[in-house]
Amino acid sequence: MPLSVAVLMDPIGSIKIAKDTTFAMLLEAQRRGHALHYMEQGDLALRDGLPYARLAPLSVRDDPSAWYTMGERQWRDLREMDVVLMRKDPPVDAQFMYDTMVLDAAHRDGVQVVNNPQALRDCNEKVFALHFPQCMAPTLVARDPAELRRFVAEHGQAVLKPLDGMGGRGIFHVRAGDKNLNSMLETLLGGGPHGEGRQFTVAQKFIPQISAGDKRILLIDGEPVPYALARIPQGDEFRGNLAAGGRGVGVPLSERDRWIAAQVAPELRRRGLRFVGLDVIGDYLTEINVTSPTCARELDAQFGLNITGQLFDAIENPPA
């Protein structure tokens, strides 16, 4: 039976369709005969506690010169939709949180929201990984520069990053004794001279296996896709993120990768996190991406997969 599928995403006119997983979802939904509806952040509202959205009918084509056609936007009760794909990229700021509260009202009345809005609020992509310390390298989340300096000194090398970043932005590789460490911490922590307004910062022990790639493992309802995309740093760059110039190479999952996925999967299912990306370097989980995980199109192209087809199989047959 055809479904009404709404997507909340960043402006569709600015995406790169060859690498955009949200676009792959839309192509798959349309191929199955589902009706597509488009919205951006400014298109949500609550009217007397009921969720509304300014929705535009949407059609998509796998054509880099003209990949979408959009109709006129009209306000509609969001509960008229069967599915909402929540695919807004970070930062997970206050406005993102408010979006999830509107989507909660739809979710309570039976709309499938992928991923669950409550879980999007609760599961910061870096802190949520710490629910699984058995899978992780030593990690500290703190606002105190002295604690962060102590962590770097203890481990010799560390990676520092903000809690709300994406695409490799704001990430530093630092060694004990680095004269730039205080400047890096000032950049990440921010705040006033007495510590007021400081931002939480993540410090992780540096994992040398980053040279072999930062693997993205995609899970659908807790089941891992059998291949990961290893995002390999290029040149003098230590970051593997594709947005930072990393090269994506598909690799089969290792036994350790599958073990990590099995450790995480029950909690993902419990929270309604239906499409998730794990970041794994060497033997260690580093992040759990729940907002808008990517890499489906690259893996599809390299291995002849249809990852978003698996996702829509799950959406059409939701767990009890």
Short mmCIF file of C-alpha atoms in Angstrom, two decimals:
data_model
loop_
_atom_site.label_atom_id
_atom_site.label_comp_id
_atom_site.label_asym_id
_atom_site.label_seq_id
_atom_site.Cartn_x
_atom_site.Cartn_y
_atom_site.Cartn_z
CA MET A 1 0.00 0.00 0.00
CA PRO A 2 1.45 3.41 -0.94
CA LEU A 3 2.55 5.53 1.99
CA SER A 4 2.71 9.28 2.50
CA VAL A 5 6.38 9.99 3.25
CA ALA A 6 7.51 13.41 4.48
CA VAL A 7 11.16 14.39 4.78
CA LEU A 8 12.64 17.11 6.98
CA MET A 9 16.08 17.92 5.59
CA ASP A 10 18.51 20.67 4.72
CA PRO A 11 17.71 22.56 1.47
CA ILE A 12 17.41 19.97 -1.27
CA GLY A 13 18.74 22.39 -3.86
CA SER A 14 22.16 22.39 -2.16
CA ILE A 15 22.80 18.64 -1.81
CA LYS A 16 25.31 16.53 -3.74
CA ILE A 17 23.11 13.71 -4.93
CA ALA A 18 25.95 11.26 -5.67
CA LYS A 19 26.74 11.12 -1.94
CA ASP A 20 23.47 12.07 -0.27
CA THR A 21 21.83 9.27 1.69
CA THR A 22 18.63 11.26 2.22
CA PHE A 23 18.31 11.58 -1.55
CA ALA A 24 18.79 7.81 -1.88
CA MET A 25 15.92 7.33 0.60
CA LEU A 26 13.68 9.59 -1.48
CA LEU A 27 14.55 7.77 -4.71
CA GLU A 28 13.73 4.43 -3.09
CA ALA A 29 10.45 5.66 -1.59
CA GLN A 30 9.37 7.05 -4.96
CA ARG A 31 10.38 3.83 -6.75
CA ARG A 32 8.02 1.97 -4.42
CA GLY A 33 5.12 4.25 -5.29
CA HIS A 34 5.09 6.25 -2.05
CA ALA A 35 4.02 9.92 -2.16
CA LEU A 36 6.84 12.32 -1.20
CA HIS A 37 6.44 15.55 0.75
CA TYR A 38 9.21 18.02 1.53
CA MET A 39 9.83 20.40 4.44
CA GLU A 40 12.63 22.35 6.06
CA GLN A 41 13.08 23.53 9.65
CA GLY A 42 10.99 26.67 9.23
CA ASP A 43 8.01 24.62 8.07
CA LEU A 44 7.00 23.09 11.41
CA ALA A 45 4.37 24.38 13.84
CA LEU A 46 2.23 23.33 16.80
CA ARG A 47 -1.41 24.43 16.74
CA ASP A 48 -3.17 23.82 20.04
CA GLY A 49 -0.73 21.00 20.65
CA LEU A 50 -1.21 19.39 17.25
CA PRO A 51 1.69 19.01 14.77
CA TYR A 52 1.47 20.89 11.49
CA ALA A 53 3.92 21.28 8.64
CA ARG A 54 4.10 23.36 5.48
CA LEU A 55 4.57 20.50 3.03
CA ALA A 56 5.43 20.59 -0.66
CA PRO A 57 4.75 17.65 -3.01
CA LEU A 58 8.12 16.37 -4.23
CA SER A 59 9.42 14.21 -7.06
CA VAL A 60 13.07 13.24 -7.51
CA ARG A 61 15.34 12.08 -10.35
CA ASP A 62 18.86 10.68 -10.27
CA ASP A 63 20.01 13.50 -12.54
CA PRO A 64 22.77 15.86 -11.33
CA SER A 65 21.44 18.71 -13.49
CA ALA A 66 17.79 18.58 -12.32
CA TRP A 67 17.22 16.22 -9.41
CA TYR A 68 13.89 17.39 -8.02
CA THR A 69 10.58 19.03 -8.80
CA MET A 70 8.56 20.62 -6.02
CA GLY A 71 4.95 21.72 -5.87
CA GLU A 72 3.33 24.45 -3.82
CA ARG A 73 3.80 24.31 -0.06
CA GLN A 74 0.65 24.04 2.01
CA TRP A 75 0.03 23.72 5.74
CA ARG A 76 -1.18 20.24 6.66
CA ASP A 77 -1.73 18.23 9.81
CA LEU A 78 1.47 16.20 10.07
CA ARG A 79 -0.55 13.26 11.40
CA GLU A 80 -1.80 12.77 7.84
CA MET A 81 1.65 11.40 6.98
CA ASP A 82 2.51 7.73 7.44
CA VAL A 83 6.25 8.30 7.71
CA VAL A 84 8.49 11.25 8.54
CA LEU A 85 12.19 10.97 7.71
CA MET A 86 13.98 13.30 10.16
CA ARG A 87 17.21 13.99 8.25
CA LYS A 88 18.29 17.46 9.37
CA ASP A 89 22.07 17.63 9.68
CA PRO A 90 23.72 18.78 12.92
CA PRO A 91 24.28 20.95 14.84
CA VAL A 92 21.78 19.58 17.30
CA ASP A 93 20.99 23.02 18.66
CA ALA A 94 17.95 24.39 20.46
CA GLN A 95 15.96 24.73 17.22
CA PHE A 96 16.71 21.10 16.29
CA MET A 97 15.45 20.06 19.72
CA TYR A 98 12.24 22.04 19.24
CA ASP A 99 11.74 20.32 15.87
CA THR A 100 11.83 16.96 17.62
CA MET A 101 9.14 18.15 20.03
CA VAL A 102 6.80 18.88 17.11
CA LEU A 103 7.64 15.48 15.63
CA ASP A 104 6.89 13.88 19.02
CA ALA A 105 3.29 15.02 18.68
CA ALA A 106 3.05 13.22 15.32
CA HIS A 107 4.85 10.16 16.64
CA ARG A 108 2.43 9.83 19.57
CA ASP A 109 -0.44 9.56 17.09
CA GLY A 110 1.15 6.73 15.15
CA VAL A 111 3.32 8.42 12.52
CA GLN A 112 6.57 6.50 11.99
CA VAL A 113 9.32 9.05 12.64
CA VAL A 114 12.75 7.78 11.58
CA ASN A 115 14.62 8.23 13.88
CA ASN A 116 12.54 8.45 17.05
CA PRO A 117 12.40 12.13 18.12
CA GLN A 118 12.89 11.37 21.81
CA ALA A 119 16.03 9.38 20.99
CA LEU A 120 17.37 12.22 18.85
CA ARG A 121 17.13 14.47 21.92
CA ASP A 122 18.63 11.94 24.31
CA CYS A 123 21.46 10.49 22.23
CA ASN A 124 24.21 12.98 21.57
CA GLU A 125 26.31 11.30 18.92
CA LYS A 126 29.52 11.44 20.95
CA VAL A 127 28.17 10.98 24.48
CA PHE A 128 25.80 8.14 23.51
CA ALA A 129 28.79 6.04 22.46
CA LEU A 130 29.95 6.18 26.09
CA HIS A 131 26.99 3.93 26.98
CA PHE A 132 29.23 1.19 25.58
CA PRO A 133 32.61 1.71 27.28
CA GLN A 134 33.60 -1.88 26.52
CA CYS A 135 33.71 -0.87 22.84
CA MET A 136 35.65 2.39 23.21
CA ALA A 137 39.16 3.72 23.62
CA PRO A 138 39.74 5.92 26.72
CA THR A 139 37.52 9.00 26.43
CA LEU A 140 36.91 12.09 28.55
CA VAL A 141 34.07 14.61 28.20
CA ALA A 142 34.75 17.73 30.25
CA ARG A 143 34.62 21.51 30.46
CA ASP A 144 37.70 21.82 32.66
CA PRO A 145 40.87 22.62 30.68
CA ALA A 146 43.09 21.19 33.42
CA GLU A 147 41.31 17.82 33.18
CA LEU A 148 41.64 17.81 29.41
CA ARG A 149 45.36 18.67 29.64
CA ARG A 150 45.79 15.87 32.18
CA PHE A 151 44.11 13.41 29.79
CA VAL A 152 46.44 14.39 26.93
CA ALA A 153 49.49 14.06 29.18
CA GLU A 154 48.31 10.63 30.40
CA HIS A 155 47.79 9.18 26.93
CA GLY A 156 50.54 10.96 25.00
CA GLN A 157 48.35 11.65 21.97
CA ALA A 158 44.67 12.54 21.83
CA VAL A 159 41.95 13.79 19.53
CA LEU A 160 39.95 16.79 20.78
CA LYS A 161 36.54 17.62 19.31
CA PRO A 162 33.34 19.53 20.10
CA LEU A 163 30.20 17.71 21.22
CA ASP A 164 28.04 19.13 18.43
CA GLY A 165 30.30 19.00 15.38
CA MET A 166 30.05 16.99 12.17
CA GLY A 167 32.08 16.37 9.04
CA GLY A 168 35.38 16.63 10.90
CA ARG A 169 34.97 20.30 11.77
CA GLY A 170 36.72 21.53 14.90
CA ILE A 171 38.74 18.34 15.44
CA PHE A 172 42.36 18.53 16.63
CA HIS A 173 45.09 15.88 16.93
CA VAL A 174 47.38 16.86 19.78
CA ARG A 175 50.47 15.43 21.49
CA ALA A 176 51.53 15.87 25.10
CA GLY A 177 53.69 18.97 25.40
CA ASP A 178 52.21 20.61 22.28
CA LYS A 179 52.57 24.36 22.73
CA ASN A 180 49.30 24.88 20.86
CA LEU A 181 47.24 22.80 23.30
CA ASN A 182 46.02 25.77 25.35
CA SER A 183 44.96 27.59 22.19
CA MET A 184 43.09 24.49 20.96
CA LEU A 185 41.27 24.22 24.28
CA GLU A 186 40.37 27.91 24.25
CA THR A 187 38.86 27.41 20.77
CA LEU A 188 36.86 24.34 21.78
CA LEU A 189 35.81 25.36 25.29
CA GLY A 190 35.04 29.02 24.65
CA GLY A 191 33.49 30.84 27.56
CA GLY A 192 34.66 33.65 29.79
CA PRO A 193 37.88 34.11 31.77
CA HIS A 194 36.47 32.41 34.87
CA GLY A 195 34.99 29.40 33.10
CA GLU A 196 31.47 30.73 32.63
CA GLY A 197 29.82 29.51 29.43
CA ARG A 198 32.42 26.87 28.65
CA GLN A 199 31.39 24.15 26.17
CA PHE A 200 31.84 20.45 26.82
CA THR A 201 34.75 19.03 24.83
CA VAL A 202 35.58 15.41 23.99
CA ALA A 203 39.10 14.01 24.35
CA GLN A 204 39.79 10.52 23.01
CA LYS A 205 43.02 8.59 23.04
CA PHE A 206 44.51 8.78 19.55
CA ILE A 207 44.01 5.55 17.62
CA PRO A 208 46.88 5.07 15.10
CA GLN A 209 44.73 2.76 12.97
CA ILE A 210 43.04 5.88 11.60
CA SER A 211 45.58 5.53 8.77
CA ALA A 212 43.54 2.51 7.60
CA GLY A 213 40.32 4.51 7.75
CA ASP A 214 37.49 5.66 9.99
CA LYS A 215 34.87 3.01 9.21
CA ARG A 216 31.19 3.89 8.91
CA ILE A 217 28.97 0.91 9.72
CA LEU A 218 25.27 1.35 8.91
CA LEU A 219 22.61 -0.46 10.94
CA ILE A 220 18.92 -0.87 10.11
CA ASP A 221 16.78 -1.85 13.09
CA GLY A 222 20.01 -2.98 14.75
CA GLU A 223 21.16 -5.20 11.87
CA PRO A 224 24.47 -4.13 10.30
CA VAL A 225 24.98 -3.79 6.57
CA PRO A 226 27.73 -6.37 5.79
CA TYR A 227 30.14 -3.76 4.41
CA ALA A 228 31.53 -0.57 5.94
CA LEU A 229 32.91 2.52 4.24
CA ALA A 230 36.47 3.11 5.44
CA ARG A 231 37.10 6.85 5.12
CA ILE A 232 40.86 7.08 4.69
CA PRO A 233 42.77 10.31 5.42
CA GLN A 234 44.66 11.76 2.49
CA GLY A 235 48.04 13.48 2.43
CA ASP A 236 48.98 15.21 5.69
CA GLU A 237 45.36 15.20 6.92
CA PHE A 238 44.60 12.97 9.96
CA ARG A 239 40.80 13.20 9.59
CA GLY A 240 39.11 10.57 7.48
CA ASN A 241 35.77 12.38 7.11
CA LEU A 242 34.66 12.60 3.49
CA ALA A 243 33.85 16.27 4.11
CA ALA A 244 37.51 16.75 5.12
CA GLY A 245 38.82 15.12 1.93
CA GLY A 246 38.92 11.49 3.05
CA ARG A 247 38.72 8.73 0.42
CA GLY A 248 35.90 6.21 0.87
CA VAL A 249 36.81 2.55 0.38
CA GLY A 250 34.31 -0.21 1.04
CA VAL A 251 35.45 -3.09 3.24
CA PRO A 252 33.69 -6.16 4.66
CA LEU A 253 32.88 -6.05 8.36
CA SER A 254 35.45 -7.68 10.63
CA GLU A 255 34.54 -9.94 13.53
CA ARG A 256 35.27 -7.02 15.87
CA ASP A 257 32.98 -4.74 13.84
CA ARG A 258 30.17 -7.27 14.14
CA TRP A 259 30.81 -7.62 17.88
CA ILE A 260 30.57 -3.85 18.35
CA ALA A 261 27.34 -3.76 16.33
CA ALA A 262 25.90 -6.57 18.47
CA GLN A 263 26.80 -4.70 21.66
CA VAL A 264 24.99 -1.58 20.49
CA ALA A 265 22.01 -3.07 18.63
CA PRO A 266 19.65 -3.89 21.54
CA GLU A 267 19.79 -0.31 22.84
CA LEU A 268 19.21 1.08 19.34
CA ARG A 269 16.11 -1.05 18.97
CA ARG A 270 14.86 -0.14 22.43
CA ARG A 271 15.11 3.57 21.65
CA GLY A 272 13.60 3.40 18.16
CA LEU A 273 16.86 4.34 16.42
CA ARG A 274 16.14 2.62 13.15
CA PHE A 275 18.86 3.98 10.83
CA VAL A 276 22.20 4.53 12.56
CA GLY A 277 25.85 4.90 11.61
CA LEU A 278 28.62 3.62 13.88
CA ASP A 279 32.07 5.15 13.52
CA VAL A 280 34.82 2.63 14.23
CA ILE A 281 38.59 3.20 14.12
CA GLY A 282 40.69 0.07 14.48
CA ASP A 283 39.01 -1.95 17.24
CA TYR A 284 37.19 0.99 18.82
CA LEU A 285 33.79 2.62 18.56
CA THR A 286 34.21 6.41 18.48
CA GLU A 287 30.72 7.81 17.69
CA ILE A 288 27.13 6.71 17.10
CA ASN A 289 25.52 8.83 14.39
CA VAL A 290 21.75 9.09 14.83
CA THR A 291 20.75 12.38 13.17
CA SER A 292 21.54 11.93 9.48
CA PRO A 293 24.04 9.09 8.92
CA THR A 294 25.46 8.88 5.42
CA CYS A 295 27.59 6.62 3.15
CA ALA A 296 24.72 4.51 1.76
CA ARG A 297 25.22 5.68 -1.81
CA GLU A 298 28.95 4.95 -1.77
CA LEU A 299 28.41 1.43 -0.41
CA ASP A 300 25.57 0.79 -2.86
CA ALA A 301 27.82 1.81 -5.77
CA GLN A 302 30.81 -0.28 -4.65
CA PHE A 303 28.96 -3.48 -3.73
CA GLY A 304 25.71 -3.41 -5.70
CA LEU A 305 23.65 -2.99 -2.55
CA ASN A 306 20.35 -1.22 -1.97
CA ILE A 307 20.67 -0.04 1.62
CA THR A 308 17.72 2.33 1.53
CA GLY A 309 15.70 -0.53 0.05
CA GLN A 310 16.47 -2.48 3.24
CA LEU A 311 15.38 0.54 5.25
CA PHE A 312 12.05 0.81 3.43
CA ASP A 313 11.49 -2.94 3.82
CA ALA A 314 11.73 -2.25 7.57
CA ILE A 315 9.52 0.85 7.40
CA GLU A 316 6.84 -1.02 5.46
CA ASN A 317 6.98 -3.83 8.02
CA PRO A 318 7.61 -2.01 11.32
CA PRO A 319 8.55 -3.99 14.43
CA ALA A 320 5.66 -4.84 16.72
#
